[in-house]
Amino acid sequence: MALIWFLGILPLSAHFDRLREEIESERTTLGRFAAVAALQDRLADAQRAGRAASASAAYLKGEGDQIKSANLQTLLSTIAGENGVRLSSTRALNPIERNELRLIGVRVNSPPLSSNCARSSYAVEAKQPFLFVDGLQVRTISAMAHDPEHAGILDVRVDVYGAAPRKRG
């Protein structure tokens, strides 16, 4: 009886244990594949939503940061012109990464006419694509030039950012 146990039953029992372990391992792998397959079904929806968000009017248009910055400068010049403000200079700022957004910025300098400057600031934040005034500095030119002829003339510097979706990958 012991001989039958050692030569027949024990090897079969060990073989069945190995098969049970392989089956459990394969079930785990199958579960992982099923989870990935379920994600693949939702991936197409997520990609469609991402493309729709990227095409949204809320974001700056353009392929690269430089083109988006140029479009932002053009938009700010248009807004300023519509409100009777003349821009003396514009300069691109370094992009900022925040959450899932890339903020493209422009620094604008203009001599203000007080009511037009306020109207322009409102127009910047009221339109799409959404723009954000991040910094505003007002200073008198006469303090820098020490010239009585320029007394009371102000210089305004505004940092404006527009959002773009962050590129994946």
Short mmCIF file of C-alpha atoms in Angstrom, two decimals:
data_model
loop_
_atom_site.label_atom_id
_atom_site.label_comp_id
_atom_site.label_asym_id
_atom_site.label_seq_id
_atom_site.Cartn_x
_atom_site.Cartn_y
_atom_site.Cartn_z
CA MET A 1 0.00 0.00 0.00
CA ALA A 2 2.83 2.41 0.84
CA LEU A 3 4.45 1.58 -2.47
CA ILE A 4 1.25 2.53 -4.37
CA TRP A 5 1.11 5.74 -2.34
CA PHE A 6 4.72 6.76 -3.15
CA LEU A 7 4.70 5.64 -6.78
CA GLY A 8 1.17 6.56 -7.84
CA ILE A 9 -0.82 8.84 -5.60
CA LEU A 10 1.90 11.22 -4.34
CA PRO A 11 3.24 12.09 -7.83
CA LEU A 12 -0.32 12.57 -9.12
CA SER A 13 -1.17 14.77 -6.14
CA ALA A 14 1.93 16.92 -6.72
CA HIS A 15 1.06 17.16 -10.42
CA PHE A 16 -2.49 18.28 -9.59
CA ASP A 17 -1.12 20.92 -7.17
CA ARG A 18 1.13 22.32 -9.92
CA LEU A 19 -1.82 22.36 -12.32
CA ARG A 20 -3.95 24.21 -9.73
CA GLU A 21 -1.20 26.83 -9.32
CA GLU A 22 -0.90 27.26 -13.11
CA ILE A 23 -4.68 27.62 -13.41
CA GLU A 24 -4.72 30.31 -10.70
CA SER A 25 -1.85 32.12 -12.40
CA GLU A 26 -3.64 31.98 -15.76
CA ARG A 27 -6.88 33.26 -14.17
CA THR A 28 -4.98 36.23 -12.73
CA THR A 29 -3.45 36.96 -16.14
CA LEU A 30 -6.86 36.62 -17.80
CA GLY A 31 -8.30 39.10 -15.28
CA ARG A 32 -5.57 41.60 -16.16
CA PHE A 33 -6.22 41.18 -19.88
CA ALA A 34 -9.96 41.68 -19.29
CA ALA A 35 -9.24 44.90 -17.36
CA VAL A 36 -7.02 46.20 -20.19
CA ALA A 37 -9.69 45.31 -22.74
CA ALA A 38 -12.27 47.25 -20.71
CA LEU A 39 -9.93 50.27 -20.66
CA GLN A 40 -9.45 50.03 -24.43
CA ASP A 41 -13.20 50.46 -24.88
CA ARG A 42 -13.11 53.67 -22.83
CA LEU A 43 -9.88 54.90 -24.43
CA ALA A 44 -11.60 55.90 -27.67
CA ASP A 45 -14.14 57.97 -25.72
CA ALA A 46 -11.39 59.65 -23.70
CA GLN A 47 -9.40 60.44 -26.86
CA ARG A 48 -12.50 61.95 -28.50
CA ALA A 49 -13.15 64.08 -25.41
CA GLY A 50 -9.51 65.20 -25.37
CA ARG A 51 -9.63 66.22 -29.04
CA ALA A 52 -12.88 68.11 -28.44
CA ALA A 53 -11.35 69.93 -25.47
CA SER A 54 -8.25 70.82 -27.50
CA ALA A 55 -10.43 72.24 -30.26
CA SER A 56 -12.50 74.21 -27.75
CA ALA A 57 -12.67 77.98 -28.12
CA ALA A 58 -11.44 78.22 -24.52
CA TYR A 59 -7.87 77.37 -25.58
CA LEU A 60 -5.30 79.28 -27.58
CA LYS A 61 -5.00 78.06 -31.17
CA GLY A 62 -1.76 77.00 -32.83
CA GLU A 63 0.61 74.08 -33.14
CA GLY A 64 3.53 75.20 -30.98
CA ASP A 65 4.14 77.62 -28.13
CA GLN A 66 5.58 80.26 -30.48
CA ILE A 67 2.52 80.22 -32.74
CA LYS A 68 0.17 80.31 -29.74
CA SER A 69 2.16 83.23 -28.32
CA ALA A 70 1.98 85.10 -31.66
CA ASN A 71 -1.78 84.44 -31.82
CA LEU A 72 -2.10 85.73 -28.24
CA GLN A 73 -0.16 88.91 -29.15
CA THR A 74 -2.42 89.45 -32.16
CA LEU A 75 -5.53 88.92 -30.04
CA LEU A 76 -4.30 91.39 -27.41
CA SER A 77 -3.47 93.97 -30.10
CA THR A 78 -6.98 93.56 -31.52
CA ILE A 79 -8.61 93.93 -28.09
CA ALA A 80 -6.48 96.99 -27.33
CA GLY A 81 -7.31 98.58 -30.71
CA GLU A 82 -11.04 97.97 -30.21
CA ASN A 83 -10.79 99.84 -26.90
CA GLY A 84 -8.66 102.74 -28.12
CA VAL A 85 -5.43 101.63 -26.45
CA ARG A 86 -2.12 101.70 -28.30
CA LEU A 87 0.40 99.00 -27.39
CA SER A 88 4.00 100.19 -27.23
CA SER A 89 5.53 96.72 -27.00
CA THR A 90 4.78 93.04 -26.47
CA ARG A 91 7.09 90.25 -25.34
CA ALA A 92 6.52 86.52 -24.99
CA LEU A 93 6.84 85.11 -21.45
CA ASN A 94 8.03 81.64 -20.50
CA PRO A 95 5.20 79.07 -20.48
CA ILE A 96 3.93 77.85 -17.11
CA GLU A 97 2.72 74.29 -16.43
CA ARG A 98 -0.28 74.10 -14.08
CA ASN A 99 -2.25 70.92 -13.54
CA GLU A 100 -3.29 69.72 -17.01
CA LEU A 101 -2.72 73.12 -18.65
CA ARG A 102 0.16 74.91 -20.28
CA LEU A 103 -0.18 78.68 -19.84
CA ILE A 104 1.29 80.78 -22.67
CA GLY A 105 2.03 84.35 -21.65
CA VAL A 106 2.69 87.76 -23.16
CA ARG A 107 3.88 90.93 -21.45
CA VAL A 108 2.23 94.03 -22.91
CA ASN A 109 3.37 97.62 -22.38
CA SER A 110 1.09 100.52 -23.20
CA PRO A 111 0.64 104.13 -22.24
CA PRO A 112 -2.88 104.15 -20.79
CA LEU A 113 -5.83 106.38 -21.15
CA SER A 114 -7.44 105.52 -17.83
CA SER A 115 -10.95 104.55 -18.94
CA ASN A 116 -9.71 102.76 -22.06
CA CYS A 117 -7.18 100.79 -20.00
CA ALA A 118 -9.89 99.57 -17.63
CA ARG A 119 -12.15 98.66 -20.56
CA SER A 120 -9.31 96.74 -22.22
CA SER A 121 -8.55 94.82 -19.03
CA TYR A 122 -12.18 93.78 -18.78
CA ALA A 123 -12.27 92.81 -22.47
CA VAL A 124 -9.17 90.63 -22.03
CA GLU A 125 -10.81 88.51 -19.33
CA ALA A 126 -14.33 88.52 -20.84
CA LYS A 127 -13.56 86.88 -24.20
CA GLN A 128 -12.66 83.44 -25.47
CA PRO A 129 -10.13 82.00 -25.57
CA PHE A 130 -9.99 82.55 -21.84
CA LEU A 131 -7.21 84.96 -20.94
CA PHE A 132 -5.94 85.77 -17.48
CA VAL A 133 -4.28 88.96 -16.30
CA ASP A 134 -1.52 87.66 -14.05
CA GLY A 135 0.35 90.87 -13.28
CA LEU A 136 -0.31 94.57 -13.65
CA GLN A 137 2.23 97.30 -13.03
CA VAL A 138 1.48 101.00 -13.42
CA ARG A 139 4.26 103.58 -13.06
CA THR A 140 4.82 107.18 -13.99
CA ILE A 141 7.22 107.86 -16.81
CA SER A 142 8.25 111.18 -15.24
CA ALA A 143 9.68 109.33 -12.23
CA MET A 144 12.06 107.49 -14.55
CA ALA A 145 12.86 110.31 -16.99
CA HIS A 146 13.00 113.21 -14.51
CA ASP A 147 11.47 115.27 -17.29
CA PRO A 148 8.76 117.79 -16.35
CA GLU A 149 7.36 117.54 -19.89
CA HIS A 150 6.30 113.94 -19.18
CA ALA A 151 4.83 114.68 -15.75
CA GLY A 152 1.71 112.63 -15.05
CA ILE A 153 2.19 110.25 -17.96
CA LEU A 154 1.75 106.64 -16.94
CA ASP A 155 3.21 103.47 -18.34
CA VAL A 156 1.32 100.21 -17.89
CA ARG A 157 2.79 96.70 -18.02
CA VAL A 158 0.39 93.75 -18.05
CA ASP A 159 1.20 90.04 -18.04
CA VAL A 160 -1.55 88.07 -19.79
CA TYR A 161 -1.75 84.28 -20.05
CA GLY A 162 -3.89 82.04 -22.20
CA ALA A 163 -4.40 78.32 -21.65
CA ALA A 164 -3.46 75.43 -23.90
CA PRO A 165 -3.90 71.75 -23.12
CA ARG A 166 -0.69 70.05 -22.03
CA LYS A 167 0.76 67.73 -24.64
CA ARG A 168 0.84 64.07 -23.59
CA GLY A 169 3.88 61.90 -24.01
#
